[in-house]
Amino acid sequence: MKGCRVLLVYPNERDMSLVPPVFGLFAALLRERGHIVDLFDCTGYDFEGKFDAAVETEKALMVKPADPASYQGVKVKQTNMYDDFAKKVEAFSPDLLAVSVTESTFLRGISLLDDFRFKRKNNILTIIGGVFPTFAPDRAFREPSIDIVCVGEGDVAFVELCERLRDSKDFTDIPNLWVKKSNGNTVKNRTGPAVDINSLPPLDFSIFEDDRYYRPMRGNIYRMLPVETHRGCPYTCTFCNSPTQNELYEAESQSKFFRKKSVEKIREELVNFKEKWNGEYVFFWADTFLAWTSNELEEFCEMYSEFKIPFWCQSRTETISDSVGGYEKLKMLKDVGLHHMSFGMEHGNEKFRREVVDRPYTNESAIAALKNPVKLDIPFTINNIIGFPDETYELAMDTVEINRQFDSFSLSCATFAPFKGTALRTLAEKRGYVDSELISPPNSSWSTLDMPKFPKEKIFALQRVFVMYSKFPKSRWPEIKKAEALTPEGDAILKNLKEEFLATYFKDSEPAINKVNN
């Protein structure tokens, strides 16, 4: 029987260079059932309002500069994205256009569908899914170019939709799907149980162009692809939607959203990564990689010793403290290929971090835990956020202060984004800092919150010098303070400081973990 023809659409607003696993997963799921799959990838196109994540993080000194993406990896496209999308649809002739979005890519995805449906007069069936439609389904459903919204995971629902389209069967009762019927009525089905992630096939990345497999890490370019080890997170950070995913699945289907893949399943995917995709570097796709039991981690390390491919992962400081054998955990991981880690600090004021961000560890415990990777010469990045609801400049400087206690290779400073489905979005709306209709743009340096005590200009000014405050000696702070000024004079000082920073901290091909000069 002839399969359904599905065109996946990736509206990559930020030119994120890592290939997202969801598209590789959907390609694998559909192809193993005989469906025909292709992809339209917006990566590399130039369009108004584009935020290039790689360029912006380099400019803010958050990563070691790498060769330009246009030379290795993502290639810049000179043609018109909307024209190319129309040509792709015409050539492929899909039965279904399927768009996966976050909040920051939602409007770009809609613009593609609107252009095709209303400007070019084509009425192909459309479905949109991802984290934003999951937590703002009514908002997504309002778009006239959207026919179906997937609320929650699409692993089962999306495949079932394609099966029924192939068989010309009614699909309005599929769990997780909200459907606009031809008579004008709508059907909003409940969310089904979370999928068994150990039942999923290895990812199929062949829908992407080969140059999309390359990504920078610590100043070098690797053939890097994601491997999922966990889905969801057991923690309850208020800026993240994972806690709300847990609540959604518990309420709708009495199932657990946070799941771990078996070590044997991960091994199967690593074999695929190595033999089929010739991967050079593993990006472990997990919110909290060390959310393993001790036995699970030992089993993983024993298995991974077969591969010893360099890898990146992220975790929390609590998972590497001495009380849980953090040094021993990290040593096992380094022995089998750990190349770089990231840890979320997010905020440096204990009271604010506990009461607003819901991360109830002490500064003392975080400082002690992060001595363990230093002892093992494991380079790591500290992730931070400024511009939280109710934050002030003085509170944000507490985050600078704690970063000065870490011997990190690099650190990041993101501006808080009030994403739908997070507790802090609710707080921001309650305080009147954002309108309930706001759709958060890509994580730019400019805040979307209107806070009298911490205006957008001050957040932007601090974000652009955050790394320098954290790494340069305090004797340089008066000069750095001048670089906060959003004036030609401030910009000139900033430029000189950046050049000095790059020459001081990112001068070698491999990092030397420098002690902070207080």
Short mmCIF file of C-alpha atoms in Angstrom, two decimals:
data_model
loop_
_atom_site.label_atom_id
_atom_site.label_comp_id
_atom_site.label_asym_id
_atom_site.label_seq_id
_atom_site.Cartn_x
_atom_site.Cartn_y
_atom_site.Cartn_z
CA MET A 1 0.00 0.00 0.00
CA LYS A 2 1.28 3.44 -0.91
CA GLY A 3 2.57 5.41 2.07
CA CYS A 4 1.64 8.89 3.20
CA ARG A 5 3.92 11.64 1.89
CA VAL A 6 5.07 13.85 4.77
CA LEU A 7 7.14 17.01 4.53
CA LEU A 8 8.70 17.90 7.88
CA VAL A 9 9.40 21.60 8.40
CA TYR A 10 12.14 22.93 10.71
CA PRO A 11 11.78 26.74 11.11
CA ASN A 12 15.25 27.22 12.61
CA GLU A 13 14.94 30.84 13.70
CA ARG A 14 18.29 30.94 15.47
CA ASP A 15 20.50 28.97 13.06
CA MET A 16 21.07 26.43 15.83
CA SER A 17 23.73 24.18 14.40
CA LEU A 18 22.94 20.93 16.22
CA VAL A 19 20.56 18.69 14.32
CA PRO A 20 17.40 18.34 16.48
CA PRO A 21 16.64 14.69 17.27
CA VAL A 22 12.87 15.00 16.83
CA PHE A 23 13.17 15.16 13.03
CA GLY A 24 15.48 12.16 12.89
CA LEU A 25 13.06 10.28 15.12
CA PHE A 26 9.97 11.09 13.06
CA ALA A 27 11.80 10.17 9.85
CA ALA A 28 12.72 6.79 11.35
CA LEU A 29 9.24 6.11 12.77
CA LEU A 30 7.47 6.93 9.51
CA ARG A 31 9.90 5.24 7.14
CA GLU A 32 9.81 1.95 9.03
CA ARG A 33 6.06 1.94 8.32
CA GLY A 34 6.47 2.64 4.63
CA HIS A 35 5.73 6.37 4.58
CA ILE A 36 7.72 8.80 2.42
CA VAL A 37 9.46 11.59 4.33
CA ASP A 38 11.39 14.70 3.36
CA LEU A 39 12.48 17.87 5.17
CA PHE A 40 12.52 21.60 4.60
CA ASP A 41 15.21 23.05 6.87
CA CYS A 42 15.31 26.83 7.34
CA THR A 43 18.87 26.76 8.66
CA GLY A 44 21.21 29.08 6.79
CA TYR A 45 18.60 31.37 5.27
CA ASP A 46 18.84 35.11 5.80
CA PHE A 47 15.63 36.81 6.88
CA GLU A 48 14.50 39.86 8.82
CA GLY A 49 14.86 39.58 12.59
CA LYS A 50 17.16 36.57 12.43
CA PHE A 51 19.09 35.78 15.62
CA ASP A 52 22.23 33.74 14.97
CA ALA A 53 22.88 31.91 18.25
CA ALA A 54 26.45 30.95 17.42
CA VAL A 55 27.44 34.48 16.45
CA GLU A 56 25.77 36.06 19.46
CA THR A 57 27.33 33.70 22.01
CA GLU A 58 30.76 34.31 20.50
CA LYS A 59 30.21 38.08 20.62
CA ALA A 60 29.27 37.83 24.30
CA LEU A 61 32.47 35.80 25.04
CA MET A 62 30.43 32.80 26.17
CA VAL A 63 32.22 30.31 23.91
CA LYS A 64 35.64 29.97 22.37
CA PRO A 65 35.40 31.32 18.80
CA ALA A 66 35.37 28.70 16.05
CA ASP A 67 35.77 28.83 12.30
CA PRO A 68 32.75 30.58 10.76
CA ALA A 69 29.81 28.24 10.23
CA SER A 70 29.70 29.28 6.58
CA TYR A 71 33.13 27.69 6.08
CA GLN A 72 32.58 24.48 8.03
CA GLY A 73 29.12 23.20 8.76
CA VAL A 74 26.03 25.30 8.11
CA LYS A 75 26.22 27.02 4.73
CA VAL A 76 24.59 30.37 4.08
CA LYS A 77 21.75 30.16 1.55
CA GLN A 78 21.46 33.05 -0.89
CA THR A 79 17.96 32.25 -2.17
CA ASN A 80 14.56 33.27 -0.80
CA MET A 81 13.31 30.93 1.92
CA TYR A 82 9.62 31.26 1.04
CA ASP A 83 10.22 30.65 -2.66
CA ASP A 84 12.38 27.62 -1.86
CA PHE A 85 9.71 26.24 0.47
CA ALA A 86 7.07 26.55 -2.26
CA LYS A 87 9.38 24.82 -4.75
CA LYS A 88 10.07 22.03 -2.25
CA VAL A 89 6.37 21.44 -1.67
CA GLU A 90 5.63 21.46 -5.39
CA ALA A 91 8.41 18.98 -6.13
CA PHE A 92 7.66 16.63 -3.23
CA SER A 93 3.85 16.87 -3.38
CA PRO A 94 3.16 15.99 0.29
CA ASP A 95 -0.10 14.81 1.80
CA LEU A 96 0.85 16.48 5.08
CA LEU A 97 3.01 19.43 6.16
CA ALA A 98 4.32 18.83 9.69
CA VAL A 99 5.97 21.67 11.61
CA SER A 100 7.76 21.19 14.94
CA VAL A 101 8.29 24.40 16.90
CA THR A 102 9.38 25.95 20.14
CA GLU A 103 7.93 29.27 21.24
CA SER A 104 10.74 31.20 19.58
CA THR A 105 10.29 29.43 16.23
CA PHE A 106 6.48 29.39 16.20
CA LEU A 107 5.93 32.62 14.28
CA ARG A 108 8.53 31.71 11.65
CA GLY A 109 6.79 28.39 11.11
CA ILE A 110 3.43 30.11 10.81
CA SER A 111 4.83 32.62 8.32
CA LEU A 112 5.90 29.76 6.05
CA LEU A 113 2.49 28.08 6.22
CA ASP A 114 0.63 31.39 5.78
CA ASP A 115 2.69 32.30 2.75
CA PHE A 116 2.06 28.94 1.16
CA ARG A 117 -1.64 28.65 1.98
CA PHE A 118 -2.85 32.21 1.43
CA LYS A 119 -0.36 33.85 -0.92
CA ARG A 120 0.26 30.79 -3.09
CA LYS A 121 -3.25 29.34 -2.64
CA ASN A 122 -2.40 25.78 -1.61
CA ASN A 123 -4.50 23.94 0.94
CA ILE A 124 -2.36 20.94 1.96
CA LEU A 125 -3.23 19.52 5.40
CA THR A 126 -1.03 20.95 8.18
CA ILE A 127 -0.07 19.87 11.69
CA ILE A 128 2.02 21.73 14.24
CA GLY A 129 3.59 20.26 17.37
CA GLY A 130 6.33 20.87 19.88
CA VAL A 131 6.65 22.48 23.26
CA PHE A 132 4.84 25.73 22.38
CA PRO A 133 1.68 24.13 20.94
CA THR A 134 1.67 21.79 23.94
CA PHE A 135 1.40 24.67 26.41
CA ALA A 136 -0.42 27.20 24.23
CA PRO A 137 -2.65 24.94 22.11
CA ASP A 138 -5.49 27.45 21.90
CA ARG A 139 -3.08 30.09 20.62
CA ALA A 140 -1.69 27.71 18.00
CA PHE A 141 -5.19 26.57 17.06
CA ARG A 142 -6.20 30.18 16.26
CA GLU A 143 -3.89 30.26 13.25
CA PRO A 144 -5.94 29.78 10.07
CA SER A 145 -3.07 27.95 8.36
CA ILE A 146 -3.07 25.25 11.07
CA ASP A 147 -5.44 22.29 10.74
CA ILE A 148 -4.16 20.04 13.54
CA VAL A 149 -2.31 20.75 16.78
CA CYS A 150 -0.36 18.04 18.59
CA VAL A 151 -0.48 18.51 22.37
CA GLY A 152 2.31 16.57 24.05
CA GLU A 153 4.53 13.98 22.40
CA GLY A 154 4.03 13.12 18.76
CA ASP A 155 5.80 9.76 18.72
CA VAL A 156 2.52 7.83 18.70
CA ALA A 157 -0.06 10.41 17.60
CA PHE A 158 1.84 11.65 14.55
CA VAL A 159 2.50 8.14 13.29
CA GLU A 160 -1.13 7.16 13.83
CA LEU A 161 -2.26 10.24 11.89
CA CYS A 162 -0.11 9.24 8.91
CA GLU A 163 -1.40 5.67 9.05
CA ARG A 164 -5.00 6.87 8.90
CA LEU A 165 -4.28 9.36 6.13
CA ARG A 166 -2.76 6.53 4.10
CA ASP A 167 -5.84 4.38 4.73
CA SER A 168 -8.29 7.30 4.17
CA LYS A 169 -9.70 6.83 7.68
CA ASP A 170 -11.08 9.37 10.13
CA PHE A 171 -8.36 10.77 12.40
CA THR A 172 -10.33 13.11 14.64
CA ASP A 173 -10.25 10.81 17.68
CA ILE A 174 -6.47 10.32 17.97
CA PRO A 175 -5.17 11.10 21.48
CA ASN A 176 -2.95 14.22 21.69
CA LEU A 177 -4.48 15.79 18.58
CA TRP A 178 -6.71 18.85 18.36
CA VAL A 179 -8.43 18.84 14.97
CA LYS A 180 -10.38 21.40 12.95
CA LYS A 181 -13.17 19.56 11.14
CA SER A 182 -14.40 20.50 7.68
CA ASN A 183 -17.81 21.51 9.10
CA GLY A 184 -16.19 24.14 11.32
CA ASN A 185 -16.34 22.14 14.54
CA THR A 186 -13.23 21.34 16.55
CA VAL A 187 -12.19 18.21 18.42
CA LYS A 188 -9.81 18.44 21.38
CA ASN A 189 -8.66 14.96 22.38
CA ARG A 190 -7.03 14.16 25.69
CA THR A 191 -3.31 13.52 25.98
CA GLY A 192 -2.39 9.84 25.80
CA PRO A 193 0.23 8.03 27.91
CA ALA A 194 3.89 8.90 27.54
CA VAL A 195 5.63 6.68 25.00
CA ASP A 196 8.04 3.93 26.01
CA ILE A 197 11.24 5.55 24.75
CA ASN A 198 13.00 2.17 24.74
CA SER A 199 10.65 1.07 21.95
CA LEU A 200 11.77 3.81 19.55
CA PRO A 201 14.02 3.13 16.54
CA PRO A 202 17.48 4.67 16.05
CA LEU A 203 17.32 8.15 14.54
CA ASP A 204 17.43 8.67 10.77
CA PHE A 205 19.36 11.85 9.96
CA SER A 206 19.48 11.27 6.21
CA ILE A 207 16.77 13.90 5.70
CA PHE A 208 19.39 16.55 6.60
CA GLU A 209 22.14 17.74 4.29
CA ASP A 210 25.51 16.31 5.29
CA ASP A 211 27.00 19.69 6.21
CA ARG A 212 24.39 19.99 8.99
CA TYR A 213 26.19 17.30 10.98
CA TYR A 214 29.05 19.67 11.87
CA ARG A 215 29.04 21.80 15.00
CA PRO A 216 31.57 23.80 17.04
CA MET A 217 32.70 22.71 20.49
CA ARG A 218 35.47 24.50 22.39
CA GLY A 219 36.70 26.23 19.27
CA ASN A 220 36.87 23.13 17.06
CA ILE A 221 34.42 21.74 14.52
CA TYR A 222 33.18 18.16 14.95
CA ARG A 223 30.82 15.85 13.13
CA MET A 224 28.38 15.91 16.03
CA LEU A 225 24.93 14.39 16.46
CA PRO A 226 22.56 14.03 19.43
CA VAL A 227 21.89 10.81 21.32
CA GLU A 228 18.94 10.89 23.73
CA THR A 229 19.49 9.26 27.13
CA HIS A 230 16.66 10.80 29.16
CA ARG A 231 13.42 12.53 28.27
CA GLY A 232 12.15 15.17 30.66
CA CYS A 233 13.67 16.09 34.00
CA PRO A 234 12.99 15.16 37.64
CA TYR A 235 13.67 18.71 38.89
CA THR A 236 11.26 21.65 39.16
CA CYS A 237 13.04 24.79 37.90
CA THR A 238 10.45 27.51 37.38
CA PHE A 239 11.97 28.84 34.14
CA CYS A 240 11.63 25.42 32.46
CA ASN A 241 8.58 23.58 31.12
CA SER A 242 9.72 20.08 32.14
CA PRO A 243 7.86 20.33 35.50
CA THR A 244 4.68 21.25 33.62
CA GLN A 245 5.19 18.30 31.26
CA ASN A 246 5.32 16.06 34.34
CA GLU A 247 2.07 17.61 35.61
CA LEU A 248 0.36 17.32 32.21
CA TYR A 249 1.08 13.62 31.79
CA GLU A 250 0.24 12.80 35.39
CA ALA A 251 -3.12 14.59 35.12
CA GLU A 252 -4.11 13.48 31.60
CA SER A 253 -2.91 9.88 31.47
CA GLN A 254 -1.45 9.00 34.90
CA SER A 255 1.92 8.41 33.26
CA LYS A 256 5.42 9.74 33.91
CA PHE A 257 6.95 12.20 31.49
CA PHE A 258 10.46 11.82 32.91
CA ARG A 259 11.98 8.61 31.51
CA LYS A 260 15.42 7.05 31.08
CA LYS A 261 16.58 4.94 28.19
CA SER A 262 18.10 1.58 29.00
CA VAL A 263 21.85 1.28 28.58
CA GLU A 264 21.32 -1.39 25.93
CA LYS A 265 19.05 0.97 23.97
CA ILE A 266 21.65 3.75 24.19
CA ARG A 267 24.27 1.30 22.93
CA GLU A 268 22.09 0.49 19.92
CA GLU A 269 21.88 4.19 19.07
CA LEU A 270 25.63 4.66 19.53
CA VAL A 271 26.33 1.83 17.10
CA ASN A 272 24.04 3.62 14.63
CA PHE A 273 25.80 6.92 15.40
CA LYS A 274 29.21 5.44 14.68
CA GLU A 275 28.58 3.04 11.82
CA LYS A 276 25.82 4.77 9.86
CA TRP A 277 26.52 8.46 10.49
CA ASN A 278 30.29 8.39 11.09
CA GLY A 279 29.89 10.55 14.18
CA GLU A 280 32.96 12.10 15.80
CA TYR A 281 31.39 13.68 18.88
CA VAL A 282 28.32 12.71 20.91
CA PHE A 283 25.96 15.41 22.19
CA PHE A 284 24.01 13.59 24.91
CA TRP A 285 20.46 14.91 24.74
CA ALA A 286 19.33 15.06 28.38
CA ASP A 287 18.26 17.89 30.67
CA THR A 288 20.10 16.22 33.56
CA PHE A 289 22.51 13.57 32.29
CA LEU A 290 23.49 12.42 35.78
CA ALA A 291 19.90 11.62 36.76
CA TRP A 292 21.09 8.01 36.92
CA THR A 293 21.38 5.72 39.90
CA SER A 294 24.95 4.70 40.75
CA ASN A 295 24.37 1.28 39.22
CA GLU A 296 22.94 2.77 36.02
CA LEU A 297 25.93 5.09 35.65
CA GLU A 298 28.39 2.24 36.18
CA GLU A 299 26.54 0.17 33.59
CA PHE A 300 26.59 3.11 31.16
CA CYS A 301 30.33 3.69 31.60
CA GLU A 302 31.10 0.00 31.14
CA MET A 303 29.08 0.03 27.92
CA TYR A 304 30.56 3.32 26.67
CA SER A 305 34.11 2.06 27.14
CA GLU A 306 33.45 0.13 23.92
CA PHE A 307 33.16 3.45 22.05
CA LYS A 308 35.19 6.09 23.91
CA ILE A 309 33.92 8.77 21.54
CA PRO A 310 34.35 12.27 23.02
CA PHE A 311 31.08 13.60 24.38
CA TRP A 312 29.32 16.57 25.98
CA CYS A 313 26.63 16.38 28.62
CA GLN A 314 24.95 18.66 31.14
CA SER A 315 23.86 18.17 34.73
CA ARG A 316 23.33 19.94 38.05
CA THR A 317 25.88 20.63 40.74
CA GLU A 318 24.04 18.41 43.23
CA THR A 319 24.75 15.40 41.03
CA ILE A 320 28.54 15.80 41.37
CA SER A 321 28.80 16.67 45.06
CA ASP A 322 31.00 14.63 47.39
CA SER A 323 27.90 13.36 49.21
CA VAL A 324 26.87 11.41 46.09
CA GLY A 325 30.35 10.38 44.98
CA GLY A 326 30.75 13.19 42.47
CA TYR A 327 34.50 12.80 41.99
CA GLU A 328 34.16 9.08 41.32
CA LYS A 329 31.28 9.66 38.89
CA LEU A 330 33.23 12.22 36.91
CA LYS A 331 36.35 10.06 36.85
CA MET A 332 34.39 7.16 35.38
CA LEU A 333 32.96 9.46 32.72
CA LYS A 334 36.30 11.03 31.87
CA ASP A 335 37.91 7.60 31.53
CA VAL A 336 35.43 6.68 28.79
CA GLY A 337 35.37 9.95 26.82
CA LEU A 338 33.86 12.91 28.70
CA HIS A 339 35.21 15.99 26.90
CA HIS A 340 33.13 18.88 28.24
CA MET A 341 30.25 19.45 30.67
CA SER A 342 27.76 22.21 31.37
CA PHE A 343 26.18 22.98 34.73
CA GLY A 344 23.27 25.28 35.44
CA MET A 345 23.89 27.79 38.21
CA GLU A 346 21.23 30.19 36.91
CA HIS A 347 21.38 32.58 39.90
CA GLY A 348 23.89 33.48 42.60
CA ASN A 349 21.60 34.71 45.36
CA GLU A 350 20.58 31.75 47.51
CA LYS A 351 17.26 33.22 48.68
CA PHE A 352 16.21 34.35 45.21
CA ARG A 353 17.34 31.08 43.64
CA ARG A 354 15.42 29.06 46.21
CA GLU A 355 12.21 31.11 46.30
CA VAL A 356 11.90 32.27 42.68
CA VAL A 357 13.86 29.75 40.61
CA ASP A 358 13.16 26.69 42.83
CA ARG A 359 16.77 25.51 42.99
CA PRO A 360 17.26 25.00 46.73
CA TYR A 361 20.99 24.26 47.04
CA THR A 362 23.48 26.48 48.80
CA ASN A 363 26.27 28.47 47.20
CA GLU A 364 28.73 26.66 49.44
CA SER A 365 27.60 23.26 48.17
CA ALA A 366 27.79 24.36 44.52
CA ILE A 367 31.29 25.79 44.96
CA ALA A 368 32.46 22.60 46.65
CA ALA A 369 30.88 20.34 44.00
CA LEU A 370 32.48 22.22 41.13
CA LYS A 371 35.94 21.58 42.52
CA ASN A 372 35.56 17.96 41.41
CA PRO A 373 35.76 18.54 37.64
CA VAL A 374 38.71 20.89 38.24
CA LYS A 375 40.58 18.14 40.12
CA LEU A 376 40.09 15.92 37.08
CA ASP A 377 40.92 18.59 34.48
CA ILE A 378 37.43 18.37 32.99
CA PRO A 379 36.57 21.68 31.30
CA PHE A 380 33.08 22.90 32.09
CA THR A 381 30.69 25.74 31.33
CA ILE A 382 28.45 27.47 33.87
CA ASN A 383 25.01 28.54 32.61
CA ASN A 384 23.39 31.63 34.09
CA ILE A 385 20.25 33.71 33.54
CA ILE A 386 19.60 37.37 34.27
CA GLY A 387 16.39 39.39 33.99
CA PHE A 388 14.18 37.05 36.04
CA PRO A 389 10.81 38.45 37.19
CA ASP A 390 11.34 40.62 40.32
CA GLU A 391 15.12 40.57 39.89
CA THR A 392 17.21 43.71 40.35
CA TYR A 393 20.64 44.74 39.10
CA GLU A 394 22.05 44.09 42.57
CA LEU A 395 20.63 40.56 42.64
CA ALA A 396 22.05 39.88 39.18
CA MET A 397 25.49 40.95 40.42
CA ASP A 398 25.23 38.16 43.01
CA THR A 399 25.27 35.81 40.02
CA VAL A 400 28.47 37.48 38.82
CA GLU A 401 29.98 37.03 42.27
CA ILE A 402 29.35 33.30 42.49
CA ASN A 403 30.74 32.75 39.00
CA ARG A 404 33.99 34.26 40.25
CA GLN A 405 34.25 31.30 42.63
CA PHE A 406 34.28 28.72 39.83
CA ASP A 407 37.31 27.68 37.78
CA SER A 408 35.16 27.27 34.68
CA PHE A 409 36.45 27.12 31.13
CA SER A 410 33.56 29.28 29.97
CA LEU A 411 30.23 30.59 31.14
CA SER A 412 27.02 31.72 29.54
CA CYS A 413 24.59 34.45 30.48
CA ALA A 414 21.16 34.20 28.90
CA THR A 415 18.45 36.82 29.21
CA PHE A 416 15.36 35.31 30.84
CA ALA A 417 12.64 34.36 28.36
CA PRO A 418 9.09 33.96 29.74
CA PHE A 419 8.09 30.81 27.89
CA LYS A 420 4.54 29.48 28.02
CA GLY A 421 4.13 26.47 30.28
CA THR A 422 6.57 27.74 32.92
CA ALA A 423 5.81 28.96 36.43
CA LEU A 424 7.79 32.14 35.82
CA ARG A 425 5.68 33.00 32.76
CA THR A 426 2.66 32.88 35.06
CA LEU A 427 4.43 35.09 37.60
CA ALA A 428 5.53 37.58 34.93
CA GLU A 429 1.95 37.90 33.68
CA LYS A 430 0.62 38.26 37.24
CA ARG A 431 3.08 41.07 37.93
CA GLY A 432 2.18 42.81 34.68
CA TYR A 433 5.70 42.48 33.28
CA VAL A 434 4.46 40.83 30.07
CA ASP A 435 1.21 40.66 28.16
CA SER A 436 -0.51 37.27 28.16
CA GLU A 437 -0.43 37.31 24.35
CA LEU A 438 3.35 37.69 24.14
CA ILE A 439 5.15 35.04 22.10
CA SER A 440 8.74 35.03 23.31
CA PRO A 441 11.25 35.68 20.54
CA PRO A 442 14.58 33.84 20.24
CA ASN A 443 16.78 34.21 23.32
CA SER A 444 18.17 37.58 22.36
CA SER A 445 20.01 39.89 24.71
CA TRP A 446 16.98 42.15 25.09
CA SER A 447 14.45 41.26 27.74
CA THR A 448 10.73 41.11 26.96
CA LEU A 449 9.84 42.01 30.56
CA ASP A 450 8.93 45.58 31.55
CA MET A 451 10.31 45.81 35.10
CA PRO A 452 10.75 49.30 36.62
CA LYS A 453 13.44 48.04 39.03
CA PHE A 454 15.48 46.33 36.30
CA PRO A 455 14.78 47.98 32.92
CA LYS A 456 15.52 46.26 29.63
CA GLU A 457 18.43 48.58 28.90
CA LYS A 458 20.16 47.67 32.17
CA ILE A 459 19.62 43.95 31.57
CA PHE A 460 21.13 44.24 28.09
CA ALA A 461 24.04 46.33 29.36
CA LEU A 462 24.90 43.84 32.11
CA GLN A 463 24.50 40.83 29.86
CA ARG A 464 27.06 42.11 27.40
CA VAL A 465 29.76 42.49 30.09
CA PHE A 466 28.70 39.65 32.40
CA VAL A 467 31.53 37.33 31.37
CA MET A 468 34.14 40.06 31.84
CA TYR A 469 32.86 40.90 35.32
CA SER A 470 33.09 37.20 36.15
CA LYS A 471 36.59 36.53 34.80
CA PHE A 472 38.64 39.72 34.90
CA PRO A 473 40.20 40.84 38.23
CA LYS A 474 37.98 43.08 40.33
CA SER A 475 40.49 45.87 39.85
CA ARG A 476 39.13 46.08 36.28
CA TRP A 477 35.51 46.52 37.36
CA PRO A 478 35.45 50.36 37.08
CA GLU A 479 36.54 50.03 33.44
CA ILE A 480 34.01 47.26 32.78
CA LYS A 481 31.30 49.42 34.35
CA LYS A 482 32.01 52.08 31.72
CA ALA A 483 31.45 49.44 29.02
CA GLU A 484 27.87 49.05 30.25
CA ALA A 485 27.09 52.47 28.81
CA LEU A 486 25.06 52.06 25.61
CA THR A 487 26.96 54.88 23.92
CA PRO A 488 29.73 55.08 21.32
CA GLU A 489 32.21 55.57 24.17
CA GLY A 490 30.89 52.51 25.99
CA ASP A 491 31.00 50.47 22.80
CA ALA A 492 34.63 51.43 22.20
CA ILE A 493 35.64 50.37 25.72
CA LEU A 494 33.71 47.12 25.26
CA LYS A 495 35.52 46.39 22.01
CA ASN A 496 38.94 46.82 23.62
CA LEU A 497 38.00 44.68 26.61
CA LYS A 498 36.73 41.91 24.34
CA GLU A 499 39.97 41.82 22.41
CA GLU A 500 41.93 41.56 25.66
CA PHE A 501 39.61 38.84 26.96
CA LEU A 502 40.00 36.71 23.85
CA ALA A 503 43.78 37.03 23.97
CA THR A 504 43.84 36.13 27.68
CA TYR A 505 41.28 33.37 28.13
CA PHE A 506 40.79 31.78 24.71
CA LYS A 507 44.33 31.90 23.36
CA ASP A 508 45.09 28.16 23.25
CA SER A 509 43.56 25.39 21.16
CA GLU A 510 42.85 23.50 24.37
CA PRO A 511 41.81 25.26 27.57
CA ALA A 512 44.02 25.84 30.54
CA ILE A 513 41.68 26.05 33.52
CA ASN A 514 42.76 29.35 35.02
CA LYS A 515 42.10 30.23 38.63
CA VAL A 516 39.90 33.28 38.98
CA ASN A 517 41.93 36.35 39.91
CA ASN A 518 39.90 38.02 42.63
#
